[in-house]
């Protein structure tokens, strides 16, 4: 019988206001595991409590002069236990209880809004948004294995209650699902065939079929899921709307190869993804209103057509003794009638060059350089009032390399690191943006220590 826990706290200063805490977060978790002497019965359980608070900055061009704060608090209890009569058959039960509260507070402001092509302006009557979720999920299933075959199945019931500060948007949802999973060896111990699927009453589903070979992989996945509570019962700070959106469907075919020698490894990969009935957020304000009121308003929309995203890439890693060079290259193209609604970089590169040294005295040192680069693209904009990213086509994030230097060393159970983030700041330009009007990380120095007081 094992029992343990941990506590995690994080405090982050605002980049432009040192000493002003932009993020305060804490998390506490208790967990336990029990296994009977015979090994037939096993229990796993944990309880999590966390709180995360963020002071919204409001962009560099349109900074918020008044307090806008978002907080997210969650409590979760998870229990899993199983009894195996034999290797061929066993039963299990899983229970999860969840409580979440998302609170968003902002001052009353005059806000423009464009609805059905008619422009109007009204005073905010919602200085806070309070969305709460209570859910309980119960799953009962069986599992077993015979020679090279593993199999499992389950029945699941989930009850969810969503509520907000306006009682007419309270929703109760009962979901019933049936799921199965298999895994087997076809040619030997090094290859696997996977099949798993879930069907939910109402026509929703998730299916995955995959084959993993020592040299190549191939997979097919398809999912149909219902819209989120936020998009269905959308609320903004001057009014409310109830939307009727159709479920979104997505299908993907993917594959990759493994080509390796003693000095290098090449992993080419490709995937094709098709999405229909895509739900996204867009700006609902006129352009002159954006400049006048220094804010945006994200509003959910659904496109009834489809788009296809084709991705090609490769991992190329070199191993030259103690020197290693790992590279990731990815290119992506979006096609189809709805292609304009999904903006992603055309090219992306991650590269890591590092030196590793180990000794017989259980000590190790690793030092090197990290590089991240992606091509320019029209990234989605973040709306601090709705806490959503929305589509835009006026602001292009320029391509920019981000270079980090790092040093890690370990002596037995003592580990420490030193890292310089964005060491190339002011070399090519003054910096970069992660999304329109939000600057990326400045050059910073990080120090960390991790020490385990046991062998």
Coordinates of C-alpha atoms in Angstrom, one line a residue:
X1 CA 0.0 0.0 0.0
X2 CA 1.5 3.3 -1.1
X3 CA 0.4 6.8 -0.3
X4 CA 1.8 10.2 -1.3
X5 CA 1.2 13.7 -2.4
X6 CA 2.7 16.9 -3.7
X7 CA 2.2 20.7 -3.6
X8 CA 3.0 23.0 -6.5
X9 CA 2.9 26.8 -6.5
X10 CA 3.8 29.2 -9.3
X11 CA 4.1 33.0 -9.3
X12 CA 5.0 34.8 -12.5
X13 CA 5.6 38.5 -12.9
X14 CA 4.2 40.5 -15.8
X15 CA 6.9 40.9 -18.5
X16 CA 6.4 44.7 -18.7
X17 CA 5.8 45.2 -14.9
X18 CA 8.4 43.3 -12.8
X19 CA 7.0 42.7 -9.3
X20 CA 3.4 42.7 -10.5
X21 CA 2.2 39.1 -10.3
X22 CA 0.4 38.3 -13.5
X23 CA -0.1 34.6 -12.8
X24 CA -0.6 32.9 -9.4
X25 CA -1.2 29.2 -9.4
X26 CA -1.2 26.4 -6.9
X27 CA -2.0 22.7 -7.0
X28 CA -2.3 20.0 -4.4
X29 CA -2.6 16.3 -5.0
X30 CA -3.0 13.2 -2.8
X31 CA -2.7 9.8 -4.3
X32 CA -2.7 6.2 -3.2
X33 CA -2.2 2.6 -4.6
X34 CA -3.2 -0.7 -3.0
X35 CA -2.5 -4.2 -4.3
X36 CA -3.6 -7.4 -2.6
X37 CA -1.1 -10.1 -1.6
X38 CA -2.5 -12.4 -4.3
X39 CA -2.2 -9.6 -6.9
X40 CA -5.8 -10.1 -8.1
X41 CA -7.1 -6.9 -6.7
X42 CA -5.6 -3.5 -7.3
X43 CA -6.9 0.1 -6.4
X44 CA -5.6 3.5 -7.6
X45 CA -7.1 6.8 -6.4
X46 CA -6.2 10.4 -6.3
X47 CA -7.7 13.8 -5.2
X48 CA -6.7 17.0 -6.9
X49 CA -7.3 20.6 -5.9
X50 CA -6.0 23.5 -8.0
X51 CA -6.5 27.2 -8.5
X52 CA -5.1 29.4 -11.3
X53 CA -5.5 33.2 -11.5
X54 CA -4.4 35.4 -14.4
X55 CA -4.3 39.2 -14.7
X56 CA -5.1 39.9 -18.4
X57 CA -2.7 42.4 -20.0
X58 CA -4.8 43.4 -23.0
X59 CA -2.1 43.5 -25.7
X60 CA 0.7 46.0 -26.2
X61 CA -1.1 48.3 -28.5
X62 CA -4.4 48.3 -26.6
X63 CA -3.4 47.8 -22.9
X64 CA -6.2 47.4 -20.4
X65 CA -6.2 50.3 -18.0
X66 CA -8.7 48.6 -15.7
X67 CA -8.5 45.3 -13.9
X68 CA -9.5 42.2 -16.0
X69 CA -9.0 39.0 -14.1
X70 CA -9.6 35.3 -14.9
X71 CA -9.5 32.5 -12.4
X72 CA -10.0 28.8 -12.7
X73 CA -10.5 26.5 -9.7
X74 CA -11.0 22.7 -9.9
X75 CA -11.5 19.8 -7.6
X76 CA -11.3 16.2 -8.9
X77 CA -11.5 12.8 -7.4
X78 CA -10.6 9.7 -9.4
X79 CA -10.9 6.1 -8.4
X80 CA -10.0 3.0 -10.4
X81 CA -10.0 -0.6 -9.1
X82 CA -9.9 -4.0 -10.8
X83 CA -10.2 -7.6 -9.9
X84 CA -8.6 -10.2 -12.2
X85 CA -9.9 -13.7 -11.9
X86 CA -7.2 -14.8 -14.3
X87 CA -5.1 -13.4 -17.1
X88 CA -8.0 -14.2 -19.4
X89 CA -10.7 -12.1 -17.7
X90 CA -11.0 -9.4 -15.2
X91 CA -13.5 -6.6 -14.3
X92 CA -12.8 -3.0 -13.3
X93 CA -14.7 0.0 -12.1
X94 CA -13.8 3.6 -12.6
X95 CA -15.3 6.7 -10.9
X96 CA -14.5 10.4 -11.5
X97 CA -16.1 13.3 -9.7
X98 CA -15.2 16.8 -11.0
X99 CA -16.1 20.3 -9.9
X100 CA -14.9 23.4 -11.8
X101 CA -15.5 27.1 -11.6
X102 CA -14.3 29.6 -14.2
X103 CA -14.7 33.2 -13.1
X104 CA -14.0 36.2 -15.3
X105 CA -14.2 39.8 -13.9
X106 CA -13.9 43.0 -15.9
X107 CA -15.1 46.6 -15.5
X108 CA -18.2 48.0 -17.0
X109 CA -17.3 49.5 -20.4
X110 CA -19.0 50.9 -23.4
X111 CA -18.8 48.2 -26.1
X112 CA -19.6 48.3 -29.8
X113 CA -21.3 45.3 -31.3
X114 CA -22.2 44.4 -34.8
X115 CA -25.2 42.0 -35.0
X116 CA -26.8 40.9 -38.2
X117 CA -25.0 43.6 -40.1
X118 CA -26.5 46.3 -37.8
X119 CA -24.2 48.3 -35.7
X120 CA -25.2 49.2 -32.1
X121 CA -23.5 50.2 -28.9
X122 CA -24.5 49.4 -25.3
X123 CA -23.2 49.6 -21.8
X124 CA -21.9 46.4 -20.3
X125 CA -24.2 44.8 -17.8
X126 CA -22.1 41.7 -17.2
X127 CA -19.1 42.9 -15.1
X128 CA -18.4 39.2 -14.4
X129 CA -18.9 35.8 -16.1
X130 CA -19.2 32.8 -13.8
X131 CA -19.4 29.4 -15.5
X132 CA -19.5 26.3 -13.3
X133 CA -19.3 22.6 -14.1
X134 CA -20.3 19.6 -11.9
X135 CA -19.8 16.1 -13.4
X136 CA -19.7 12.5 -12.5
X137 CA -18.4 9.7 -14.7
X138 CA -18.9 6.0 -14.0
X139 CA -17.3 3.3 -16.2
X140 CA -17.7 -0.5 -15.8
X141 CA -15.7 -2.8 -18.0
X142 CA -13.8 -6.0 -18.5
X143 CA -10.2 -6.7 -19.7
X144 CA -8.0 -9.7 -20.4
X145 CA -5.2 -11.1 -22.5
X146 CA -4.5 -14.4 -24.2
X147 CA -1.1 -15.0 -25.7
X148 CA -0.5 -12.1 -28.1
X149 CA -4.0 -10.6 -27.8
X150 CA -5.2 -8.0 -25.4
X151 CA -8.9 -6.9 -25.2
X152 CA -11.2 -4.7 -23.1
X153 CA -14.6 -3.2 -23.2
X154 CA -16.7 -0.9 -21.1
X155 CA -20.0 0.9 -20.5
X156 CA -19.9 4.5 -19.4
X157 CA -22.4 7.0 -18.0
X158 CA -21.5 10.6 -17.5
X159 CA -23.7 13.3 -15.9
X160 CA -22.7 17.0 -16.4
X161 CA -24.3 20.1 -15.1
X162 CA -23.3 23.5 -16.6
X163 CA -24.5 26.7 -15.0
X164 CA -23.7 30.4 -15.2
X165 CA -24.9 33.6 -13.6
X166 CA -28.0 33.5 -15.8
X167 CA -30.2 30.6 -14.8
X168 CA -31.7 30.2 -18.3
X169 CA -28.4 28.8 -19.5
X170 CA -28.2 26.0 -17.0
X171 CA -27.8 22.6 -18.8
X172 CA -28.0 19.0 -17.6
X173 CA -26.5 16.4 -19.9
X174 CA -26.5 12.6 -19.6
X175 CA -24.1 10.8 -21.9
X176 CA -24.0 7.0 -22.4
X177 CA -21.2 5.4 -24.3
X178 CA -20.0 2.0 -25.3
X179 CA -16.3 1.3 -26.0
X180 CA -14.0 -1.5 -27.0
X181 CA -10.2 -1.9 -27.5
X182 CA -7.9 -4.6 -28.8
X183 CA -4.2 -5.0 -29.4
X184 CA -2.4 -8.0 -30.9
X185 CA 0.8 -9.1 -32.4
X186 CA 0.6 -10.2 -36.0
X187 CA 4.1 -11.2 -37.1
X188 CA 6.0 -11.2 -33.9
X189 CA 6.7 -9.4 -30.6
X190 CA 7.9 -6.2 -32.3
X191 CA 4.7 -5.3 -34.2
X192 CA 1.2 -4.4 -32.9
X193 CA -2.2 -4.0 -34.4
X194 CA -4.5 -1.6 -32.5
X195 CA -8.2 -1.1 -32.8
X196 CA -10.3 1.0 -30.4
X197 CA -13.7 2.6 -30.7
X198 CA -16.2 4.5 -28.7
X199 CA -19.9 5.1 -29.6
X200 CA -22.0 7.6 -27.7
X201 CA -25.8 7.7 -28.0
X202 CA -26.8 10.4 -30.4
X203 CA -24.6 9.3 -33.2
X204 CA -21.2 10.5 -31.8
X205 CA -18.2 8.3 -32.1
X206 CA -14.4 7.9 -32.1
X207 CA -12.6 5.2 -34.0
X208 CA -8.9 4.4 -34.4
X209 CA -7.3 1.6 -36.4
X210 CA -3.5 1.4 -36.4
X211 CA -0.6 -0.9 -37.2
X212 CA 2.8 -0.4 -35.7
X213 CA 5.7 -2.2 -37.5
X214 CA 9.4 -2.0 -36.5
X215 CA 10.0 0.0 -39.7
X216 CA 6.7 1.7 -40.5
X217 CA 3.4 2.9 -38.9
X218 CA 0.0 3.6 -40.4
X219 CA -3.1 4.8 -38.7
X220 CA -6.7 5.8 -39.5
X221 CA -8.8 7.9 -37.0
X222 CA -12.3 9.3 -37.2
X223 CA -14.2 11.3 -34.6
X224 CA -17.6 13.1 -34.4
X225 CA -18.0 15.3 -31.4
X226 CA -20.7 17.7 -30.2
X227 CA -20.1 21.5 -29.8
X228 CA -18.8 22.8 -26.4
X229 CA -21.1 24.4 -23.8
X230 CA -19.4 27.8 -24.4
X231 CA -20.2 27.9 -28.1
X232 CA -23.7 26.6 -27.6
X233 CA -24.7 29.1 -24.9
X234 CA -22.4 32.0 -25.9
X235 CA -22.4 35.1 -23.6
X236 CA -20.7 38.4 -24.3
X237 CA -20.7 41.5 -22.2
X238 CA -23.7 43.2 -23.8
X239 CA -26.1 40.4 -24.5
X240 CA -26.6 36.7 -24.9
X241 CA -27.2 34.3 -27.8
X242 CA -28.1 30.7 -28.0
X243 CA -26.6 28.9 -30.9
X244 CA -27.5 25.7 -32.6
X245 CA -24.4 24.1 -34.0
X246 CA -24.0 20.7 -35.7
X247 CA -21.4 18.2 -34.5
X248 CA -18.0 18.5 -36.0
X249 CA -16.4 15.5 -37.8
X250 CA -12.7 14.9 -38.4
X251 CA -10.9 12.1 -40.2
X252 CA -7.2 11.5 -40.4
X253 CA -4.9 9.1 -42.2
X254 CA -1.2 9.2 -41.1
X255 CA 1.9 7.2 -41.6
X256 CA 5.7 7.3 -40.9
X257 CA 8.9 5.3 -41.6
X258 CA 11.9 4.5 -39.4
X259 CA 15.3 4.4 -41.1
X260 CA 18.3 4.1 -38.8
X261 CA 22.0 3.5 -38.7
X262 CA 24.6 3.8 -36.0
X263 CA 25.1 7.5 -36.7
X264 CA 21.8 8.8 -37.8
X265 CA 18.0 8.2 -37.6
X266 CA 15.5 9.4 -40.3
X267 CA 11.8 9.4 -39.5
X268 CA 9.7 10.7 -42.5
X269 CA 6.0 11.2 -41.8
X270 CA 2.8 12.3 -43.5
X271 CA -0.8 12.9 -42.6
X272 CA -4.0 14.1 -44.2
X273 CA -6.8 15.5 -42.0
X274 CA -10.3 16.4 -43.2
X275 CA -12.6 18.5 -40.9
X276 CA -16.2 19.3 -41.6
X277 CA -18.6 21.7 -39.7
X278 CA -15.6 23.5 -38.2
X279 CA -16.6 25.8 -35.2
X280 CA -14.4 28.8 -34.8
X281 CA -14.6 32.4 -33.3
X282 CA -14.5 35.5 -35.3
X283 CA -14.4 39.3 -34.6
X284 CA -17.9 40.8 -34.2
X285 CA -16.8 44.5 -34.1
X286 CA -16.4 46.9 -37.0
X287 CA -12.8 47.8 -37.7
X288 CA -13.2 51.5 -36.6
X289 CA -14.8 50.3 -33.4
X290 CA -11.8 48.1 -32.7
X291 CA -9.5 51.1 -32.9
X292 CA -11.8 53.3 -31.0
X293 CA -12.6 51.1 -28.1
X294 CA -9.3 49.2 -28.0
X295 CA -10.9 45.8 -27.7
X296 CA -12.1 42.8 -29.7
X297 CA -15.1 40.6 -29.2
X298 CA -15.0 36.9 -30.2
X299 CA -18.2 35.4 -31.4
X300 CA -18.7 31.7 -32.3
X301 CA -19.5 30.7 -35.9
X302 CA -19.8 27.4 -37.8
X303 CA -18.8 26.7 -41.4
X304 CA -20.8 24.0 -43.0
X305 CA -18.2 23.1 -45.6
X306 CA -14.9 21.4 -45.0
X307 CA -11.1 21.8 -45.2
X308 CA -8.2 19.4 -45.6
X309 CA -4.8 19.8 -43.9
X310 CA -1.9 17.9 -45.5
X311 CA 1.3 17.7 -43.5
X312 CA 4.7 16.4 -44.5
X313 CA 7.7 16.2 -42.2
X314 CA 10.7 14.3 -40.9
X315 CA 12.8 13.9 -37.9
X316 CA 16.6 13.7 -38.7
X317 CA 18.8 12.9 -35.7
X318 CA 22.6 12.5 -35.8
X319 CA 24.6 10.7 -33.1
X320 CA 28.4 11.4 -33.3
X321 CA 29.7 10.0 -30.0
X322 CA 29.0 12.5 -27.2
X323 CA 27.6 15.1 -29.7
X324 CA 24.0 14.9 -30.8
X325 CA 22.0 16.9 -33.3
X326 CA 18.2 16.5 -33.3
X327 CA 16.1 18.1 -36.0
X328 CA 12.4 18.3 -36.8
X329 CA 11.0 19.6 -40.1
X330 CA 7.3 20.1 -40.8
X331 CA 5.4 21.6 -43.7
X332 CA 1.6 22.0 -43.9
X333 CA -0.9 23.1 -46.5
X334 CA -4.6 23.7 -45.9
X335 CA -7.0 23.0 -48.9
X336 CA -10.7 23.0 -49.5
X337 CA -13.7 25.4 -49.4
X338 CA -13.0 26.4 -45.7
X339 CA -9.2 26.5 -46.0
X340 CA -9.1 30.3 -45.3
X341 CA -10.6 29.7 -41.8
X342 CA -7.7 27.7 -40.5
X343 CA -4.3 29.6 -40.4
X344 CA -1.1 27.7 -39.6
X345 CA 2.5 28.2 -40.5
X346 CA 3.6 26.6 -43.8
X347 CA 7.0 25.6 -42.4
X348 CA 8.3 24.8 -38.9
X349 CA 11.8 23.8 -37.8
X350 CA 13.0 22.7 -34.3
X351 CA 16.7 22.0 -34.0
X352 CA 18.8 21.0 -30.9
X353 CA 22.6 20.6 -30.9
X354 CA 24.0 19.4 -27.6
X355 CA 26.9 17.6 -26.0
X356 CA 26.4 14.8 -23.4
X357 CA 29.0 13.4 -21.0
X358 CA 28.4 10.7 -18.4
X359 CA 30.7 9.1 -15.9
X360 CA 30.8 5.9 -13.9
X361 CA 30.2 7.8 -10.7
X362 CA 26.5 8.3 -11.7
X363 CA 27.0 11.8 -12.9
X364 CA 26.0 13.4 -16.2
X365 CA 26.4 16.8 -18.0
X366 CA 24.4 18.0 -21.0
X367 CA 24.9 21.4 -22.7
X368 CA 23.8 22.8 -26.0
X369 CA 21.6 25.1 -28.0
X370 CA 17.9 25.0 -29.0
X371 CA 16.5 26.7 -32.1
X372 CA 12.8 27.2 -33.0
X373 CA 11.6 28.8 -36.2
X374 CA 8.3 28.9 -38.1
X375 CA 7.3 30.8 -41.3
X376 CA 5.1 33.9 -41.1
X377 CA 1.3 33.4 -40.8
X378 CA -1.9 35.1 -39.7
X379 CA -2.2 33.8 -36.2
X380 CA -5.5 33.9 -34.3
X381 CA -6.1 36.8 -32.0
X382 CA -6.7 36.4 -28.3
X383 CA -9.8 38.1 -26.9
X384 CA -9.3 38.7 -23.1
X385 CA -13.0 39.3 -22.5
X386 CA -14.1 36.0 -23.9
X387 CA -10.8 34.1 -23.3
X388 CA -10.9 32.7 -26.8
X389 CA -8.7 32.9 -29.9
X390 CA -10.5 34.2 -32.9
X391 CA -9.8 34.2 -36.7
X392 CA -8.3 37.3 -38.4
X393 CA -6.6 38.2 -41.6
X394 CA -5.0 41.6 -41.0
X395 CA -2.0 40.9 -38.7
X396 CA 0.8 38.6 -39.9
X397 CA 3.2 37.1 -37.4
X398 CA 6.6 37.5 -39.1
X399 CA 9.0 34.6 -39.2
X400 CA 11.6 34.8 -36.5
X401 CA 14.2 32.4 -35.0
X402 CA 14.2 31.8 -31.2
X403 CA 17.5 30.6 -29.8
X404 CA 18.0 29.2 -26.2
X405 CA 21.2 28.0 -24.5
X406 CA 21.0 25.4 -21.7
X407 CA 23.2 23.5 -19.3
X408 CA 22.0 20.4 -17.3
X409 CA 24.0 18.4 -14.9
X410 CA 23.2 15.5 -12.5
X411 CA 25.2 14.0 -9.6
X412 CA 23.4 10.9 -8.2
X413 CA 19.9 12.2 -7.1
X414 CA 20.9 15.9 -7.4
X415 CA 19.9 17.7 -10.7
X416 CA 20.3 21.3 -11.6
X417 CA 20.0 23.4 -14.8
X418 CA 20.8 26.8 -16.2
X419 CA 19.0 28.2 -19.3
X420 CA 19.1 31.4 -21.2
X421 CA 15.8 32.0 -23.1
X422 CA 15.8 34.0 -26.3
X423 CA 19.5 34.7 -26.2
X424 CA 19.3 36.3 -29.7
X425 CA 17.0 39.1 -28.7
X426 CA 18.0 42.4 -30.3
X427 CA 20.3 40.5 -32.8
X428 CA 17.8 40.4 -35.7
X429 CA 15.0 42.6 -34.2
X430 CA 13.6 43.7 -30.9
X431 CA 11.7 40.5 -30.4
X432 CA 8.7 38.5 -31.7
X433 CA 5.0 38.0 -31.2
X434 CA 3.3 34.8 -30.1
X435 CA -0.1 36.1 -31.3
X436 CA -1.2 39.5 -32.6
X437 CA -0.3 42.3 -30.2
X438 CA 1.1 39.9 -27.6
X439 CA 5.0 39.9 -27.4
X440 CA 7.0 36.8 -26.9
X441 CA 9.4 36.1 -24.0
X442 CA 12.3 38.5 -23.5
X443 CA 15.8 37.3 -22.8
X444 CA 15.7 35.7 -19.4
X445 CA 17.9 33.5 -17.2
X446 CA 16.4 30.4 -15.6
X447 CA 18.0 28.5 -12.7
X448 CA 16.5 25.2 -11.3
X449 CA 17.3 22.6 -8.7
X450 CA 15.8 19.1 -8.2
X451 CA 17.1 17.0 -5.3
X452 CA 15.6 13.6 -4.3
X453 CA 16.5 12.7 -0.7
X454 CA 16.5 8.9 -1.2
X455 CA 18.4 6.4 -3.3

